[in-house]
Amino acid sequence: AAAAPPSDETALDAGRMRWGALVVLAVAGMGVAAYLTYTYWADEVVACGGVANCEAVQQSEYSAIAGVPVALLGGLAATALLSIALGRLAGLALAVEWASLATLGLTTASVAFAAYLTYVELFVLEDICLYCVALACIFTVSWLISLGDSFLARDISPGPE
């Protein structure tokens, strides 16, 4: 016998879990990006615990675009992701209509940029920054969630009161 399709309540819970996971990932991304941005502008050593050479990556010519640290760009992307996810969870009309597409676009661009930076770390600088890898992983998982949401999207907005 074929399994019964998931109930509307199960689909709603799964949607809330996906958007809630994006909130958690966005906050984590903001934290990582904030730390790297602070160390860049404060000219502080990045605490990498001797596991990688974060400082070499942070001091490279690839760590900023027109004087703006790429970590700040990651932080702005994470902040945008947080805003979209919270708006979607709150059931804001514009977010309900556009959140899946906006999140997919934002995370796709973020993953592409993180892939480029990871390439630079591995093959140009020949050093790796654990924080950069963490941010790349955060955006990759966010992208996978948003990709899934684009195909599994259901209305999770609060019902009329």
PDB file of C-alpha atoms in Angstrom:
ATOM      1  CA  ALA A   1       0.000   0.000   0.000  1.00  0.00           C
ATOM      2  CA  ALA A   2       1.230   3.483  -0.827  1.00  0.00           C
ATOM      3  CA  ALA A   3       2.016   5.844   1.996  1.00  0.00           C
ATOM      4  CA  ALA A   4      -0.538   8.557   2.594  1.00  0.00           C
ATOM      5  CA  PRO A   5       0.525  12.054   1.564  1.00  0.00           C
ATOM      6  CA  PRO A   6       1.625  14.282   4.435  1.00  0.00           C
ATOM      7  CA  SER A   7      -1.131  16.201   6.141  1.00  0.00           C
ATOM      8  CA  ASP A   8      -1.357  19.967   5.795  1.00  0.00           C
ATOM      9  CA  GLU A   9      -0.283  20.307   9.439  1.00  0.00           C
ATOM     10  CA  THR A  10       2.819  18.170   8.807  1.00  0.00           C
ATOM     11  CA  ALA A  11       3.687  20.293   5.768  1.00  0.00           C
ATOM     12  CA  LEU A  12       3.210  23.469   7.829  1.00  0.00           C
ATOM     13  CA  ASP A  13       5.515  22.159  10.550  1.00  0.00           C
ATOM     14  CA  ALA A  14       8.157  21.174   7.975  1.00  0.00           C
ATOM     15  CA  GLY A  15       7.975  24.641   6.421  1.00  0.00           C
ATOM     16  CA  ARG A  16       8.376  26.303   9.797  1.00  0.00           C
ATOM     17  CA  MET A  17      11.336  24.057  10.551  1.00  0.00           C
ATOM     18  CA  ARG A  18      13.036  24.997   7.262  1.00  0.00           C
ATOM     19  CA  TRP A  19      12.576  28.731   7.831  1.00  0.00           C
ATOM     20  CA  GLY A  20      13.547  28.363  11.507  1.00  0.00           C
ATOM     21  CA  ALA A  21      16.740  26.583  10.443  1.00  0.00           C
ATOM     22  CA  LEU A  22      17.483  29.479   8.077  1.00  0.00           C
ATOM     23  CA  VAL A  23      17.087  31.886  11.007  1.00  0.00           C
ATOM     24  CA  VAL A  24      19.623  29.909  13.063  1.00  0.00           C
ATOM     25  CA  LEU A  25      22.059  29.657  10.148  1.00  0.00           C
ATOM     26  CA  ALA A  26      21.729  33.382   9.400  1.00  0.00           C
ATOM     27  CA  VAL A  27      22.494  34.309  13.013  1.00  0.00           C
ATOM     28  CA  ALA A  28      25.524  31.992  12.998  1.00  0.00           C
ATOM     29  CA  GLY A  29      26.685  33.530   9.706  1.00  0.00           C
ATOM     30  CA  MET A  30      26.282  37.020  11.128  1.00  0.00           C
ATOM     31  CA  GLY A  31      28.428  36.034  14.116  1.00  0.00           C
ATOM     32  CA  VAL A  32      31.242  34.607  12.011  1.00  0.00           C
ATOM     33  CA  ALA A  33      31.155  37.544   9.609  1.00  0.00           C
ATOM     34  CA  ALA A  34      31.072  40.074  12.453  1.00  0.00           C
ATOM     35  CA  TYR A  35      34.163  38.505  14.041  1.00  0.00           C
ATOM     36  CA  LEU A  36      36.110  38.516  10.774  1.00  0.00           C
ATOM     37  CA  THR A  37      35.015  42.062   9.951  1.00  0.00           C
ATOM     38  CA  TYR A  38      36.058  43.251  13.415  1.00  0.00           C
ATOM     39  CA  THR A  39      39.495  41.637  13.159  1.00  0.00           C
ATOM     40  CA  TYR A  40      39.968  43.121   9.689  1.00  0.00           C
ATOM     41  CA  TRP A  41      39.175  46.697  10.682  1.00  0.00           C
ATOM     42  CA  ALA A  42      40.756  46.489  14.144  1.00  0.00           C
ATOM     43  CA  ASP A  43      43.893  44.958  12.630  1.00  0.00           C
ATOM     44  CA  GLU A  44      43.661  42.138  15.163  1.00  0.00           C
ATOM     45  CA  VAL A  45      45.011  38.623  14.733  1.00  0.00           C
ATOM     46  CA  VAL A  46      42.334  36.070  13.822  1.00  0.00           C
ATOM     47  CA  ALA A  47      42.257  33.342  16.477  1.00  0.00           C
ATOM     48  CA  CYS A  48      42.562  30.175  14.413  1.00  0.00           C
ATOM     49  CA  GLY A  49      44.105  27.923  17.055  1.00  0.00           C
ATOM     50  CA  GLY A  50      47.038  26.910  14.874  1.00  0.00           C
ATOM     51  CA  VAL A  51      44.784  24.669  12.803  1.00  0.00           C
ATOM     52  CA  ALA A  52      44.844  26.883   9.704  1.00  0.00           C
ATOM     53  CA  ASN A  53      46.389  30.132   8.554  1.00  0.00           C
ATOM     54  CA  CYS A  54      43.439  32.489   8.928  1.00  0.00           C
ATOM     55  CA  GLU A  55      45.743  35.475   9.273  1.00  0.00           C
ATOM     56  CA  ALA A  56      47.335  34.953   5.852  1.00  0.00           C
ATOM     57  CA  VAL A  57      43.897  34.791   4.262  1.00  0.00           C
ATOM     58  CA  GLN A  58      42.635  37.794   6.236  1.00  0.00           C
ATOM     59  CA  GLN A  59      45.642  39.906   5.227  1.00  0.00           C
ATOM     60  CA  SER A  60      45.597  38.912   1.550  1.00  0.00           C
ATOM     61  CA  GLU A  61      44.598  41.198  -1.291  1.00  0.00           C
ATOM     62  CA  TYR A  62      41.485  39.039  -1.734  1.00  0.00           C
ATOM     63  CA  SER A  63      40.097  39.853   1.718  1.00  0.00           C
ATOM     64  CA  ALA A  64      38.535  43.140   0.599  1.00  0.00           C
ATOM     65  CA  ILE A  65      36.828  44.653  -2.417  1.00  0.00           C
ATOM     66  CA  ALA A  66      37.345  48.414  -2.750  1.00  0.00           C
ATOM     67  CA  GLY A  67      38.327  48.561   0.922  1.00  0.00           C
ATOM     68  CA  VAL A  68      35.240  46.656   2.093  1.00  0.00           C
ATOM     69  CA  PRO A  69      36.058  43.344   3.797  1.00  0.00           C
ATOM     70  CA  VAL A  70      34.450  40.392   2.046  1.00  0.00           C
ATOM     71  CA  ALA A  71      33.431  39.189   5.510  1.00  0.00           C
ATOM     72  CA  LEU A  72      31.191  42.263   5.777  1.00  0.00           C
ATOM     73  CA  LEU A  73      29.547  41.258   2.500  1.00  0.00           C
ATOM     74  CA  GLY A  74      28.903  37.826   4.018  1.00  0.00           C
ATOM     75  CA  GLY A  75      27.464  39.492   7.097  1.00  0.00           C
ATOM     76  CA  LEU A  76      25.148  41.619   4.974  1.00  0.00           C
ATOM     77  CA  ALA A  77      23.999  38.523   3.084  1.00  0.00           C
ATOM     78  CA  ALA A  78      23.358  36.719   6.385  1.00  0.00           C
ATOM     79  CA  THR A  79      21.421  39.740   7.676  1.00  0.00           C
ATOM     80  CA  ALA A  80      19.296  39.753   4.524  1.00  0.00           C
ATOM     81  CA  LEU A  81      18.685  36.018   4.956  1.00  0.00           C
ATOM     82  CA  LEU A  82      17.623  36.577   8.568  1.00  0.00           C
ATOM     83  CA  SER A  83      15.233  39.362   7.552  1.00  0.00           C
ATOM     84  CA  ILE A  84      13.633  37.259   4.829  1.00  0.00           C
ATOM     85  CA  ALA A  85      13.287  34.193   7.054  1.00  0.00           C
ATOM     86  CA  LEU A  86      11.772  36.143   9.953  1.00  0.00           C
ATOM     87  CA  GLY A  87       9.374  37.889   7.588  1.00  0.00           C
ATOM     88  CA  ARG A  88       8.340  34.535   6.152  1.00  0.00           C
ATOM     89  CA  LEU A  89       7.807  33.009   9.582  1.00  0.00           C
ATOM     90  CA  ALA A  90       5.740  36.038  10.622  1.00  0.00           C
ATOM     91  CA  GLY A  91       3.538  35.629   7.555  1.00  0.00           C
ATOM     92  CA  LEU A  92       4.210  39.079   6.111  1.00  0.00           C
ATOM     93  CA  ALA A  93       2.381  39.303   2.796  1.00  0.00           C
ATOM     94  CA  LEU A  94       5.394  40.284   0.701  1.00  0.00           C
ATOM     95  CA  ALA A  95       7.553  37.626   2.379  1.00  0.00           C
ATOM     96  CA  VAL A  96       4.939  34.934   1.868  1.00  0.00           C
ATOM     97  CA  GLU A  97       4.867  35.741  -1.833  1.00  0.00           C
ATOM     98  CA  TRP A  98       8.590  36.263  -2.500  1.00  0.00           C
ATOM     99  CA  ALA A  99      10.649  34.673   0.310  1.00  0.00           C
ATOM    100  CA  SER A 100      11.384  31.365  -1.421  1.00  0.00           C
ATOM    101  CA  LEU A 101      12.586  33.025  -4.616  1.00  0.00           C
ATOM    102  CA  ALA A 102      14.518  35.764  -2.784  1.00  0.00           C
ATOM    103  CA  THR A 103      16.209  33.236  -0.496  1.00  0.00           C
ATOM    104  CA  LEU A 104      17.116  30.976  -3.390  1.00  0.00           C
ATOM    105  CA  GLY A 105      18.650  33.903  -5.283  1.00  0.00           C
ATOM    106  CA  LEU A 106      20.498  35.243  -2.241  1.00  0.00           C
ATOM    107  CA  THR A 107      21.919  31.884  -1.192  1.00  0.00           C
ATOM    108  CA  THR A 108      22.853  30.930  -4.759  1.00  0.00           C
ATOM    109  CA  ALA A 109      24.858  34.151  -5.114  1.00  0.00           C
ATOM    110  CA  SER A 110      26.402  33.601  -1.661  1.00  0.00           C
ATOM    111  CA  VAL A 111      27.438  30.032  -2.457  1.00  0.00           C
ATOM    112  CA  ALA A 112      28.913  31.096  -5.796  1.00  0.00           C
ATOM    113  CA  PHE A 113      30.951  33.857  -4.151  1.00  0.00           C
ATOM    114  CA  ALA A 114      32.024  31.522  -1.314  1.00  0.00           C
ATOM    115  CA  ALA A 115      33.087  28.921  -3.901  1.00  0.00           C
ATOM    116  CA  TYR A 116      35.222  31.539  -5.657  1.00  0.00           C
ATOM    117  CA  LEU A 117      36.816  32.591  -2.365  1.00  0.00           C
ATOM    118  CA  THR A 118      37.434  28.967  -1.398  1.00  0.00           C
ATOM    119  CA  TYR A 119      39.132  28.433  -4.763  1.00  0.00           C
ATOM    120  CA  VAL A 120      41.331  31.477  -4.055  1.00  0.00           C
ATOM    121  CA  GLU A 121      42.208  30.116  -0.609  1.00  0.00           C
ATOM    122  CA  LEU A 122      43.119  26.649  -1.864  1.00  0.00           C
ATOM    123  CA  PHE A 123      44.794  27.348  -5.201  1.00  0.00           C
ATOM    124  CA  VAL A 124      46.026  30.940  -5.120  1.00  0.00           C
ATOM    125  CA  LEU A 125      46.878  31.646  -1.480  1.00  0.00           C
ATOM    126  CA  GLU A 126      47.420  27.980  -0.603  1.00  0.00           C
ATOM    127  CA  ASP A 127      46.116  28.747   2.889  1.00  0.00           C
ATOM    128  CA  ILE A 128      42.754  28.159   4.470  1.00  0.00           C
ATOM    129  CA  CYS A 129      40.693  30.120   6.994  1.00  0.00           C
ATOM    130  CA  LEU A 130      38.426  28.011   9.178  1.00  0.00           C
ATOM    131  CA  TYR A 131      36.013  30.905   9.672  1.00  0.00           C
ATOM    132  CA  CYS A 132      35.754  31.363   5.907  1.00  0.00           C
ATOM    133  CA  VAL A 133      35.066  27.648   5.514  1.00  0.00           C
ATOM    134  CA  ALA A 134      32.437  27.868   8.260  1.00  0.00           C
ATOM    135  CA  LEU A 135      30.712  30.766   6.487  1.00  0.00           C
ATOM    136  CA  ALA A 136      30.854  28.884   3.172  1.00  0.00           C
ATOM    137  CA  CYS A 137      29.277  25.850   4.870  1.00  0.00           C
ATOM    138  CA  ILE A 138      26.564  28.007   6.457  1.00  0.00           C
ATOM    139  CA  PHE A 139      25.647  29.450   3.070  1.00  0.00           C
ATOM    140  CA  THR A 140      25.792  26.026   1.392  1.00  0.00           C
ATOM    141  CA  VAL A 141      23.402  24.491   3.931  1.00  0.00           C
ATOM    142  CA  SER A 142      21.167  27.579   3.619  1.00  0.00           C
ATOM    143  CA  TRP A 143      21.201  27.146  -0.160  1.00  0.00           C
ATOM    144  CA  LEU A 144      20.231  23.464   0.146  1.00  0.00           C
ATOM    145  CA  ILE A 145      17.366  24.367   2.478  1.00  0.00           C
ATOM    146  CA  SER A 146      16.173  27.144   0.176  1.00  0.00           C
ATOM    147  CA  LEU A 147      16.466  24.839  -2.830  1.00  0.00           C
ATOM    148  CA  GLY A 148      14.321  22.299  -1.020  1.00  0.00           C
ATOM    149  CA  ASP A 149      11.857  24.986   0.013  1.00  0.00           C
ATOM    150  CA  SER A 150      11.534  26.139  -3.589  1.00  0.00           C
ATOM    151  CA  PHE A 151      10.286  22.665  -4.502  1.00  0.00           C
ATOM    152  CA  LEU A 152       8.411  21.879  -1.292  1.00  0.00           C
ATOM    153  CA  ALA A 153       6.905  25.322  -0.631  1.00  0.00           C
ATOM    154  CA  ARG A 154       3.606  25.353   1.170  1.00  0.00           C
ATOM    155  CA  ASP A 155       1.835  28.226   2.836  1.00  0.00           C
ATOM    156  CA  ILE A 156       3.105  28.335   6.432  1.00  0.00           C
ATOM    157  CA  SER A 157       1.728  31.773   7.222  1.00  0.00           C
ATOM    158  CA  PRO A 158      -0.430  32.141  10.318  1.00  0.00           C
ATOM    159  CA  GLY A 159      -4.109  31.666   9.624  1.00  0.00           C
ATOM    160  CA  PRO A 160      -6.689  34.432  10.067  1.00  0.00           C
ATOM    161  CA  GLU A 161      -7.393  35.211  13.673  1.00  0.00           C
TER     162      GLU A 161
END
